CSV table of C-alpha atoms in Angstrom, one decimal:
chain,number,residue,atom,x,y,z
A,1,UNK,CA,-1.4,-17.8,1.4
A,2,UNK,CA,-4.3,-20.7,1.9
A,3,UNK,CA,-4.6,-20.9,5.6
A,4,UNK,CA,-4.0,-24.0,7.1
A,5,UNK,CA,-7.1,-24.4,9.3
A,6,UNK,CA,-9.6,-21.8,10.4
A,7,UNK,CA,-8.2,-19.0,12.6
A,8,UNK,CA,-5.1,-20.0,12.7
A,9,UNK,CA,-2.0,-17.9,13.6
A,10,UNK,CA,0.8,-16.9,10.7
A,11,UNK,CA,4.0,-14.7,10.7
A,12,UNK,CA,2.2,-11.6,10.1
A,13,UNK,CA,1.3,-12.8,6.5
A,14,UNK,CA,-2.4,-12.8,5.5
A,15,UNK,CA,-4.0,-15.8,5.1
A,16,UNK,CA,-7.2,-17.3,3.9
A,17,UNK,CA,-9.5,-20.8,2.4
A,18,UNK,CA,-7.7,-21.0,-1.2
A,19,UNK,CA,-11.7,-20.5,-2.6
A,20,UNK,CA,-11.6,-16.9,-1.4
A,21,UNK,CA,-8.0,-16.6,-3.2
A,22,UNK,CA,-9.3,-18.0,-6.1
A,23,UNK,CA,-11.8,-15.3,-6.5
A,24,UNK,CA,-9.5,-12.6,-5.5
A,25,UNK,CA,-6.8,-13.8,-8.4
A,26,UNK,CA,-10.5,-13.7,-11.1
A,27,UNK,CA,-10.7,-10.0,-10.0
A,28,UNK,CA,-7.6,-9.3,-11.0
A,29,UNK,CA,-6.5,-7.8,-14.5
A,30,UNK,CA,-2.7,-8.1,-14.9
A,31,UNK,CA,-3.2,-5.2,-17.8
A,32,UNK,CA,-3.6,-2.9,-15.1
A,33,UNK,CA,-0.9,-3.4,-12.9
A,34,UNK,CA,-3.0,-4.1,-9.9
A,35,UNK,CA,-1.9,-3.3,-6.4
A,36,UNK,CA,-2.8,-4.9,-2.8
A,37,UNK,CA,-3.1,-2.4,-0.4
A,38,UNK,CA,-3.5,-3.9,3.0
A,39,UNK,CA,-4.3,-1.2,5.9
A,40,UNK,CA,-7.0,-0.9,8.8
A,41,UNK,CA,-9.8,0.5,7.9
A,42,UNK,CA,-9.2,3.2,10.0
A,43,UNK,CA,-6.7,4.3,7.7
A,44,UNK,CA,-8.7,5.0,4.7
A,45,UNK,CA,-9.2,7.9,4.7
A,46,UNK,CA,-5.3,9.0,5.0
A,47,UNK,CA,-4.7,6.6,2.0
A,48,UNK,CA,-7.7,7.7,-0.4
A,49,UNK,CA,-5.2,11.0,0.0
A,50,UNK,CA,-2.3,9.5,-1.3
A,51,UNK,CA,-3.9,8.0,-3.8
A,52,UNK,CA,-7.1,9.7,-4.9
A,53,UNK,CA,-7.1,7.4,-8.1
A,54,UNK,CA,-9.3,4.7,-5.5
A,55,UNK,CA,-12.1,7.3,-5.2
A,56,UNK,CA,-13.8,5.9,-7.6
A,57,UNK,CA,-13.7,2.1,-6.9
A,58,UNK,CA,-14.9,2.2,-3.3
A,59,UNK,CA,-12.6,-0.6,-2.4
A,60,UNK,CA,-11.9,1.5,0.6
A,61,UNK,CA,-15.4,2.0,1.4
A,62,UNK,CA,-16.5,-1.4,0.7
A,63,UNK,CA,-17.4,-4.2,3.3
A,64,UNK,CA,-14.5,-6.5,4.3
A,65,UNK,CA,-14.0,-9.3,1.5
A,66,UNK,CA,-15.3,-12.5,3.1
C-alpha cells in the first residue's frame, strides 16, 4: 500500500510512494497472470529452482526496484 510518510513502520505489509506503485501496476500484464514474489535476496537462488520459468527475466538478478 502507499506508505504514509518515508520510513515508516507497517504490519509486515510492504509499503511504498504511490508513484513507485503506479509504475509497478504499468509493468503489469493481467493476460499473463502475473505473480509478486517477495523474498530476500538471499533467497534467489532456492526460488529460481522452484520456478525456473524466472531464468529468463532476471527479476531475481536485478537491482532492488527503487
Amino acid at each position: 500500500h502507499i506508505e504514509k510518510k518515508p520510513n515508516a513502520p507497517t504490519a509486515g505489509c510492504t509499503s511504498m510512494k504511490e508513484e513507485n506503485i503506479k509504475k509497478i501496476i504499468n509493468l503489469l500484464d493481467k493476460e499473463k497472470k502475473p505473480l509478486l514474489i517477495q523474498i530476500p535476496k538471499s533467497s534467489s537462488k532456492e526460488i529460481l529452482k522452484l520456478f525456473p520459468q524466472l531464468k529468463s527475466s532476471n527479476l531475481l538478478l536485478s537491482p532492488s526496484y527503487p
